[in-house]
PDB file of C-alpha atoms in Angstrom:
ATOM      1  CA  UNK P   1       0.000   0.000   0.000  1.00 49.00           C
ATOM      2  CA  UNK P   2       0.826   3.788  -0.469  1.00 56.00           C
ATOM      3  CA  UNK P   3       2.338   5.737   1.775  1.00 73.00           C
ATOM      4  CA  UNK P   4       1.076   8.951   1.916  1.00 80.00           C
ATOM      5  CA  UNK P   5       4.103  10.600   4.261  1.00 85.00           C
ATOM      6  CA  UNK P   6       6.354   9.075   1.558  1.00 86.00           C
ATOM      7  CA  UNK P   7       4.976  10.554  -1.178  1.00 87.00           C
ATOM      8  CA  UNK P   8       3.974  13.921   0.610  1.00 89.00           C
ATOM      9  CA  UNK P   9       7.806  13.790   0.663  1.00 91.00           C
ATOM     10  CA  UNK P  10       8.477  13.445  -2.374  1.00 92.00           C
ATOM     11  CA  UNK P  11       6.419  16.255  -3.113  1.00 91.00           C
ATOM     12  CA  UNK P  12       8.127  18.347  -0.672  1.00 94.00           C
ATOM     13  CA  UNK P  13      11.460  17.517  -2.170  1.00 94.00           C
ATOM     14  CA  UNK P  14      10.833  18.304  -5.793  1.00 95.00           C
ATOM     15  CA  UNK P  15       9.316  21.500  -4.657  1.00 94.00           C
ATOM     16  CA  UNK P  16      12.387  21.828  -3.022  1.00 94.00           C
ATOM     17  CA  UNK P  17      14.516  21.584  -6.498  1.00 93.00           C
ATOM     18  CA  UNK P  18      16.090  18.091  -5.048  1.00 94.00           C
ATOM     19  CA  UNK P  19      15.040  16.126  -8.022  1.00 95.00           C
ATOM     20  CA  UNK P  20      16.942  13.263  -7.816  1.00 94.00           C
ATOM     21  CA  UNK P  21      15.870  12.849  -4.602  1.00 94.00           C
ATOM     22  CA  UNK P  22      12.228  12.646  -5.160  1.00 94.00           C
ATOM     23  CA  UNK P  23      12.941  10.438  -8.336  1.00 95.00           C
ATOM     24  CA  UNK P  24      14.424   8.259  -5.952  1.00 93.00           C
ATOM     25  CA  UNK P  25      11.983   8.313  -2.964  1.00 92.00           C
ATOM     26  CA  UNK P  26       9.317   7.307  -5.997  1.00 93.00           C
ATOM     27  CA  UNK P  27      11.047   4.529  -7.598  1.00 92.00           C
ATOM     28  CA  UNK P  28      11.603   3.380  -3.677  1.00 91.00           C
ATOM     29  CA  UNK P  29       7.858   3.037  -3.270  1.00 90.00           C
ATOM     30  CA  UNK P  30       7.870   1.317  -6.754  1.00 90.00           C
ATOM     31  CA  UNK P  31      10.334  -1.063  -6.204  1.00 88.00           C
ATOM     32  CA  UNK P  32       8.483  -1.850  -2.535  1.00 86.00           C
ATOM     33  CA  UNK P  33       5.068  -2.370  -4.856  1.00 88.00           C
ATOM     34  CA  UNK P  34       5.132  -2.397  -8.591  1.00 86.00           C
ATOM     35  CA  UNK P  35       1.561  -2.334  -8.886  1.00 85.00           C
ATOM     36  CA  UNK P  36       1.178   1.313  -7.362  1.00 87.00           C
ATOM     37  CA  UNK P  37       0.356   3.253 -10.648  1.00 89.00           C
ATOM     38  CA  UNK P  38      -0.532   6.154  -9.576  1.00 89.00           C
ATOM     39  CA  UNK P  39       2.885   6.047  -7.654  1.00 92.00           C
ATOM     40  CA  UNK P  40       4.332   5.493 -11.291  1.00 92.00           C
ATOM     41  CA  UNK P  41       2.122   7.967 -12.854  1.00 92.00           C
ATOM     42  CA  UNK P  42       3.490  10.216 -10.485  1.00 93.00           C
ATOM     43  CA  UNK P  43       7.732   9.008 -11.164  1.00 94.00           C
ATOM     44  CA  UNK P  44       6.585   9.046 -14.885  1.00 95.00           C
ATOM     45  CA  UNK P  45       5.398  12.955 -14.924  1.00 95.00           C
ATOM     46  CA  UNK P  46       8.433  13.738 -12.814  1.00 95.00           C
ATOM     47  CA  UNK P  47      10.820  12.563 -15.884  1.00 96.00           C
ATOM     48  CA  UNK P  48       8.368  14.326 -18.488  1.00 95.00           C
ATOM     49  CA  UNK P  49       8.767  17.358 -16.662  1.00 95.00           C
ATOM     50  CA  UNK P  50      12.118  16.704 -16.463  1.00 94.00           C
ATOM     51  CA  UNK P  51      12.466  16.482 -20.386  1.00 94.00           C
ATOM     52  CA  UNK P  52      13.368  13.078 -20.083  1.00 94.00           C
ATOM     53  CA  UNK P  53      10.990  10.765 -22.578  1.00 95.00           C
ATOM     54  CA  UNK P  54      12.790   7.575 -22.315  1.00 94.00           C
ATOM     55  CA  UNK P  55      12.614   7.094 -19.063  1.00 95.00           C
ATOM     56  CA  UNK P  56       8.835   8.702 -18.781  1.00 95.00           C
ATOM     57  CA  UNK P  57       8.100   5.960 -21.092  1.00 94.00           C
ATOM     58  CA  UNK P  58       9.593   3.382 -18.840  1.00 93.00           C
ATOM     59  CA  UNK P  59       7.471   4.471 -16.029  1.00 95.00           C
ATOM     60  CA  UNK P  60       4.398   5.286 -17.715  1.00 93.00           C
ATOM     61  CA  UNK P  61       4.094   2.335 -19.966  1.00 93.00           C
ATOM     62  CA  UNK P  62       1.715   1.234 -17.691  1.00 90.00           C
ATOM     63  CA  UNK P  63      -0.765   3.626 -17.904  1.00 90.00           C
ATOM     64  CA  UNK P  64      -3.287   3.192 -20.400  1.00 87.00           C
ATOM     65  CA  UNK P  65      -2.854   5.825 -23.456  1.00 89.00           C
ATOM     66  CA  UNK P  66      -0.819   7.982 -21.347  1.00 92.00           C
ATOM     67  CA  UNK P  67       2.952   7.490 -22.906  1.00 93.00           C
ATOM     68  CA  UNK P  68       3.094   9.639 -26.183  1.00 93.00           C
ATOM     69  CA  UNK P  69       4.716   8.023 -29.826  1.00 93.00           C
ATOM     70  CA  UNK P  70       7.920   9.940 -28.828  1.00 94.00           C
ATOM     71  CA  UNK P  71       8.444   8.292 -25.303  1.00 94.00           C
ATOM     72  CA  UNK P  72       7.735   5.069 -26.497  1.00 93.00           C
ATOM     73  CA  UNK P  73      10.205   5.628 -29.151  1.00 94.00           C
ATOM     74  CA  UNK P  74      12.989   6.748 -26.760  1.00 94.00           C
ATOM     75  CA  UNK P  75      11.744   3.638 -24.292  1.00 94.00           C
ATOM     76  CA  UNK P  76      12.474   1.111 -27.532  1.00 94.00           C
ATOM     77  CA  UNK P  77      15.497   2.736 -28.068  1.00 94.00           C
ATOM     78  CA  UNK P  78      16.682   2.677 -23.962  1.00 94.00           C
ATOM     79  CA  UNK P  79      15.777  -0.768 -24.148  1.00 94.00           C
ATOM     80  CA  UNK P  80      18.501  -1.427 -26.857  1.00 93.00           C
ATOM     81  CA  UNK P  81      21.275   0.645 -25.222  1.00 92.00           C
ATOM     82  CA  UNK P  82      20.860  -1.101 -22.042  1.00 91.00           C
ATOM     83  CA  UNK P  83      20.987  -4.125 -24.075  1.00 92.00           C
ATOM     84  CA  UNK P  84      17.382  -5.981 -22.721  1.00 92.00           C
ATOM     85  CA  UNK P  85      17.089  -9.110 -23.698  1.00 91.00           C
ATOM     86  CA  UNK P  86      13.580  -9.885 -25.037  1.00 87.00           C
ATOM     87  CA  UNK P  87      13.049 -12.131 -21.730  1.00 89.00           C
ATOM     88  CA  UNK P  88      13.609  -9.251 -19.766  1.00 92.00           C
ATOM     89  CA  UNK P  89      11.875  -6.328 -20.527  1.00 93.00           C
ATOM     90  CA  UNK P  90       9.076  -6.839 -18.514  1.00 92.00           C
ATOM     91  CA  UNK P  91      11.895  -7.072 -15.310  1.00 91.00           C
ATOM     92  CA  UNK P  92      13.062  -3.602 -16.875  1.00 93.00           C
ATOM     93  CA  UNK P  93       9.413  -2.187 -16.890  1.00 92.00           C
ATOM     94  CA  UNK P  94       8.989  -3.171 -13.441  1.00 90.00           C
ATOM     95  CA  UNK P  95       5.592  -4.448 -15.000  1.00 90.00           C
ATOM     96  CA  UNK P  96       3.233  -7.145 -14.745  1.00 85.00           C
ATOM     97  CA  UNK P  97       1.080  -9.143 -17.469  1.00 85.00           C
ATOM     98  CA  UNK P  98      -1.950  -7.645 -16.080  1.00 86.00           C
ATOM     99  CA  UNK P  99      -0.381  -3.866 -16.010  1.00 88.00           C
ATOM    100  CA  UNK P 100       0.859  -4.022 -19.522  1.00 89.00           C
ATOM    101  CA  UNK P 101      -0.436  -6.912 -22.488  1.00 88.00           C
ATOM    102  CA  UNK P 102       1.868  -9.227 -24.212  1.00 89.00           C
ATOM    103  CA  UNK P 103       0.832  -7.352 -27.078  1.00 90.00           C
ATOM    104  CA  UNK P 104       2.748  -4.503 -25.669  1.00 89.00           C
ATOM    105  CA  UNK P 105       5.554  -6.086 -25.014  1.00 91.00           C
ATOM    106  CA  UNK P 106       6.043  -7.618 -28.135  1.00 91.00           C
ATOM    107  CA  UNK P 107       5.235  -4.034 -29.765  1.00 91.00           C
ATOM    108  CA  UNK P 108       8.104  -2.497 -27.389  1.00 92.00           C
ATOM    109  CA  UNK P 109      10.643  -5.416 -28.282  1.00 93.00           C
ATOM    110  CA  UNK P 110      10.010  -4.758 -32.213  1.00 93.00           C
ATOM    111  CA  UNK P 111      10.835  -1.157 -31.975  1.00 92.00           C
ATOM    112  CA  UNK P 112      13.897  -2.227 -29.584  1.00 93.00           C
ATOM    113  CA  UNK P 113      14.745  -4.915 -32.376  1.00 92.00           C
ATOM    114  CA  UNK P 114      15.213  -1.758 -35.058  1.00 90.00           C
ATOM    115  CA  UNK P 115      17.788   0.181 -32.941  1.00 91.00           C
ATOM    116  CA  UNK P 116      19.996  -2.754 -32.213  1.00 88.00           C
ATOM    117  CA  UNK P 117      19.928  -3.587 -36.052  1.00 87.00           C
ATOM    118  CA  UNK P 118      21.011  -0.017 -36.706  1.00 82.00           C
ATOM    119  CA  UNK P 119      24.479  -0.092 -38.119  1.00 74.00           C
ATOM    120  CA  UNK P 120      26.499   1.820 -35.644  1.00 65.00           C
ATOM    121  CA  UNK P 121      28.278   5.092 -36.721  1.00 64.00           C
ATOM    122  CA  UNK P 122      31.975   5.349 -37.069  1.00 57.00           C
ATOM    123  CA  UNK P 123      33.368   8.033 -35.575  1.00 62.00           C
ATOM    124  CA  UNK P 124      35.951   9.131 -38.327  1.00 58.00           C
ATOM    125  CA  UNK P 125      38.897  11.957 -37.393  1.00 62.00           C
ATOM    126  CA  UNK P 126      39.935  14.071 -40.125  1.00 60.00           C
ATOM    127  CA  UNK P 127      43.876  13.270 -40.843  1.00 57.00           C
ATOM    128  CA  UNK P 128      45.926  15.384 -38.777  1.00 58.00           C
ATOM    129  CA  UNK P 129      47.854  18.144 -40.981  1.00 54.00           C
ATOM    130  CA  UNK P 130      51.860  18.303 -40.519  1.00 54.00           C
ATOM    131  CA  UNK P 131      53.219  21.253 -38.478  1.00 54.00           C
ATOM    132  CA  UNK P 132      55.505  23.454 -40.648  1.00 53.00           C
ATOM    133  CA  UNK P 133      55.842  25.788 -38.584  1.00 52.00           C
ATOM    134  CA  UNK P 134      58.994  25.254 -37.458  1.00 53.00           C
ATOM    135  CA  UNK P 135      60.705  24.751 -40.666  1.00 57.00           C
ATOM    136  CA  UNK P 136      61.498  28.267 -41.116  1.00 56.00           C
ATOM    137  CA  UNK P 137      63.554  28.753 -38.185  1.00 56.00           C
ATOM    138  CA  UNK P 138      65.562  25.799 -38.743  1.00 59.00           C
ATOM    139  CA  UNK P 139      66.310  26.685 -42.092  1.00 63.00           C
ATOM    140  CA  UNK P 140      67.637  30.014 -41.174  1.00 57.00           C
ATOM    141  CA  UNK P 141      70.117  28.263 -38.581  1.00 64.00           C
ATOM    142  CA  UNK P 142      71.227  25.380 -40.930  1.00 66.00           C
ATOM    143  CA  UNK P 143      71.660  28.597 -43.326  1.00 64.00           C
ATOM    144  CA  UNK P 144      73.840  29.954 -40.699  1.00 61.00           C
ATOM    145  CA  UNK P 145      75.904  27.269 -39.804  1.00 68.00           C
ATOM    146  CA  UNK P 146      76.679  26.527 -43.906  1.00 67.00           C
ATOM    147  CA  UNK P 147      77.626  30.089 -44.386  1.00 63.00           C
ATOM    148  CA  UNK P 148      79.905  30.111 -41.237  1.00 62.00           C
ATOM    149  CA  UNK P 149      81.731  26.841 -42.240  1.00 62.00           C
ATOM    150  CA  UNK P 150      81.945  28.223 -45.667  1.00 65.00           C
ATOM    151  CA  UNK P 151      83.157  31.816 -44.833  1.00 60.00           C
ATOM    152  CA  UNK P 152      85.853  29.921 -42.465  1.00 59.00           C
ATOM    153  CA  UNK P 153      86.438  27.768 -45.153  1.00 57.00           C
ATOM    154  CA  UNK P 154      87.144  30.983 -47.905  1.00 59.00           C
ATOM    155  CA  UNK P 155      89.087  33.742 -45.517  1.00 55.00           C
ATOM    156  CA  UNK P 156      91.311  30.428 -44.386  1.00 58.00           C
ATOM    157  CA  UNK P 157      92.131  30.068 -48.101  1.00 58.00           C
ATOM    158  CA  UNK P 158      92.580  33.386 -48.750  1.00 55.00           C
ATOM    159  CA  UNK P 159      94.976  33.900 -46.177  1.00 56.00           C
ATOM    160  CA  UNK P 160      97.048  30.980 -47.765  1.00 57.00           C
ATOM    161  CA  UNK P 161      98.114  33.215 -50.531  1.00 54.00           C
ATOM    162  CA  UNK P 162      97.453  36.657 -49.202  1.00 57.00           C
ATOM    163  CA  UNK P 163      95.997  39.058 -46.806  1.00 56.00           C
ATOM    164  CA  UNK P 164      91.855  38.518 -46.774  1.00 51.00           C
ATOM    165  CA  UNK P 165      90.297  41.997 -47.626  1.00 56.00           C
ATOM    166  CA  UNK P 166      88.899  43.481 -44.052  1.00 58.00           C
ATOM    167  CA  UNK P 167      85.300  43.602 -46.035  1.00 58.00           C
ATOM    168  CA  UNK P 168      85.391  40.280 -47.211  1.00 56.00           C
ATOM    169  CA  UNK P 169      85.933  39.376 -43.219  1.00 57.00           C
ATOM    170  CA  UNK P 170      83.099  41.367 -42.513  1.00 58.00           C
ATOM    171  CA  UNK P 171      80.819  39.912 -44.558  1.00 62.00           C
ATOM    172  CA  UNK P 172      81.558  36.252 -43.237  1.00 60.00           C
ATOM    173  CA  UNK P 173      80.856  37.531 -39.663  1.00 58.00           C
ATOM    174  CA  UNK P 174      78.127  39.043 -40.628  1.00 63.00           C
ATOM    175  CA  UNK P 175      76.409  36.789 -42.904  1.00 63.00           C
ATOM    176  CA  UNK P 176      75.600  33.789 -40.020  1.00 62.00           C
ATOM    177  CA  UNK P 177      74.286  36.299 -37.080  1.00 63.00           C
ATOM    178  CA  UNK P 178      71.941  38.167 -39.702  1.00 68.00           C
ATOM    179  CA  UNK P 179      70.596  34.475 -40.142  1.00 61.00           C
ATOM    180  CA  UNK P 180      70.452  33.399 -36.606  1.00 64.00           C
ATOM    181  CA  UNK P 181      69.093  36.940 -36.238  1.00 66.00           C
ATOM    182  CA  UNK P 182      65.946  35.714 -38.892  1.00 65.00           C
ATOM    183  CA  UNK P 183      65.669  32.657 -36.885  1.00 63.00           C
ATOM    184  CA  UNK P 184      64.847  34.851 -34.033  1.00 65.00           C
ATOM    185  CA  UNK P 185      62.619  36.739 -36.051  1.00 64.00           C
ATOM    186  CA  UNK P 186      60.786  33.612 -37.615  1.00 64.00           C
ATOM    187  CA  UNK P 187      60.196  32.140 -34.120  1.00 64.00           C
ATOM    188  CA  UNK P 188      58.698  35.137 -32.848  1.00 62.00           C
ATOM    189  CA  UNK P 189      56.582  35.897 -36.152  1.00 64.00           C
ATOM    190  CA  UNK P 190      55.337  32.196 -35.953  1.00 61.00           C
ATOM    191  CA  UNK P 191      54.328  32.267 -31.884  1.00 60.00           C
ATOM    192  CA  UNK P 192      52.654  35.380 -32.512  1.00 60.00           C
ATOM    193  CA  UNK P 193      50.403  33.790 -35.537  1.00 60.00           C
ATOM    194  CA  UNK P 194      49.814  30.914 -33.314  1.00 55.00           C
ATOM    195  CA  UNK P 195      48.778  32.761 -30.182  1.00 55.00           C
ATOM    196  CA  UNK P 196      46.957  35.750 -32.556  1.00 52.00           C
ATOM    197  CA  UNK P 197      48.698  38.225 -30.746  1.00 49.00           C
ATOM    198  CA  UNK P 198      48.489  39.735 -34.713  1.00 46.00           C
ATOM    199  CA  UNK P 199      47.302  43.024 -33.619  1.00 45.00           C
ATOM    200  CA  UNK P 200      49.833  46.193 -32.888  1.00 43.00           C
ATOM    201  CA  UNK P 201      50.293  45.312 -29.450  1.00 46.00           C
ATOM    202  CA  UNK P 202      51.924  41.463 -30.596  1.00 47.00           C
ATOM    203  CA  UNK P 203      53.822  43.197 -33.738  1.00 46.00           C
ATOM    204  CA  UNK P 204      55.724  45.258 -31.217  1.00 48.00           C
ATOM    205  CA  UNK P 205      56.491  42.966 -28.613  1.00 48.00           C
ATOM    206  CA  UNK P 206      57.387  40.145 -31.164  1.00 48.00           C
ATOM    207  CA  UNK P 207      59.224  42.026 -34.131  1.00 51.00           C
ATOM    208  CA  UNK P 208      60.773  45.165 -32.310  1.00 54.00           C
ATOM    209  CA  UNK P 209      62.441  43.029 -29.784  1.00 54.00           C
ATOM    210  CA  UNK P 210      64.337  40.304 -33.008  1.00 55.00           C
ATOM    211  CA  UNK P 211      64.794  43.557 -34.951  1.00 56.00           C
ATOM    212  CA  UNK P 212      66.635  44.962 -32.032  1.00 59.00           C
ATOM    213  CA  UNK P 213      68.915  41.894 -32.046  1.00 58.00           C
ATOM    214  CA  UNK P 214      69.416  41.717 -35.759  1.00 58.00           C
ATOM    215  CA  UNK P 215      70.860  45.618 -35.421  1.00 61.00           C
ATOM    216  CA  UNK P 216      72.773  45.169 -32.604  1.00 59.00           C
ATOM    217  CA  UNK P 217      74.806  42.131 -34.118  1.00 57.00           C
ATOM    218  CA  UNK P 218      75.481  43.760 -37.023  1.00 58.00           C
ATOM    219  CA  UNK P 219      77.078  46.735 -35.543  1.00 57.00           C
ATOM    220  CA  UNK P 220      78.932  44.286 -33.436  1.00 57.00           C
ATOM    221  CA  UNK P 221      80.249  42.156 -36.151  1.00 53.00           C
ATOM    222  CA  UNK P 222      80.803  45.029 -38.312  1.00 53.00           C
ATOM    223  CA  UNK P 223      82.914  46.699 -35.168  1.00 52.00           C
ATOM    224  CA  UNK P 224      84.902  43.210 -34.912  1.00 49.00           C
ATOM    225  CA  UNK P 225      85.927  42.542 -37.951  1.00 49.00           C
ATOM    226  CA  UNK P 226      87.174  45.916 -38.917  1.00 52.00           C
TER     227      UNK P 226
END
């Protein structure tokens, strides 16, 4: 039998906003006496409210003309994700032969049938584009170490025969820290693009700084070698 206290509580606690604890003071009662409809009426309005047709359909199967085509739908298709057998359902529903026909149940388990038939969707992830970001830098720096090793390489010669021209030094100094200097500058131009810091604000604090760098190694170099 009902009890009233119980369900005035239940009341109280959906007032309340605790819905999940009036969903489960109802299905308490339910589970004590599956025959109580009005008990599942009540647990099956809660979940419409709720926005929740699958399981108002579960609930409110029972009731005579009371589920709409939607819940049922949603009930066919919880009964397929939970993975009912045909055996069961009726254990699911928490439902008797006299509370809902074989009829029913063989209506519900057709529905069911179509969803677990349904061929399941693959999820597919788009192919993953290289990074080339960081080419750019490295190329300046391999750049850099090729024309150092190659400007060694030429005022070494040079100075095997005669004295290498003071410009031509110069220019091999200079040549690998205006490269590293680009490195510097790619790096900064590339974190800025990838944090879109691309306004004036990220051009100035990521160009003005490198620049600053390229102009103060080329004065050096040019000071050092003359």
């Amino acid at each position: 039998m009902n009890n009233p206290a119980l369900l005035d509580r239940a009341d109280e606690l959906w007032a309340e906003g605790r819905h999940q604890r009036a969903l489960q003071q109802l299905r308490a009662l339910i589970d004590g006496d599956p025959s109580q409809l009005d008990v599942r009426g009540r647990l099956a309005e809660r979940y419409r409210e709720l926005g929740n047709p699958d399981h108002a359909g579960r609930w409110g199967i029972s009731i005579e003309g009371w589920t709409t085509e939607l819940e049922r739908d949603r009930l066919a298709r919880l009964i397929a994700a939970r993975r009912v057998p045909s055996s069961g359902i009726r254990e699911f529903l928490r439902v008797t032969p006299d509370q809902v026909s074989d009829d029913a149940i063989a209506e519900i388990e057709t529905a069911a049938e179509t969803y677990r038939n349904r061929p399941r969707r693959t999820k597919v992830t788009p192919p993953v584009e290289p990074d080339t970001s960081s080419e750019a830098p490295l190329n300046f720096t391999l750049l850099a170490i090729l024309a150092s090793l190659l400007g060694a390489y030429l005022v070494s010669a040079l100075a095997t025969f005669w004295e290498a021209p003071p410009v031509l030094a110069r220019i091999t100094l200079l040549v690998p820290v205006i490269l590293v200097a680009c490195a510097i500058l790619s790096c900064a131009i590339i974190e800025a693009a990838k944090r879109r810091f691309l306004v004036m604000s990220g051009w100035l604090a990521f160009a003005v700084l490198p620049l600053g760098i390229v102009a103060a190694a080329c004065v050096t170099g040019w000071v050092v070698a003359a």
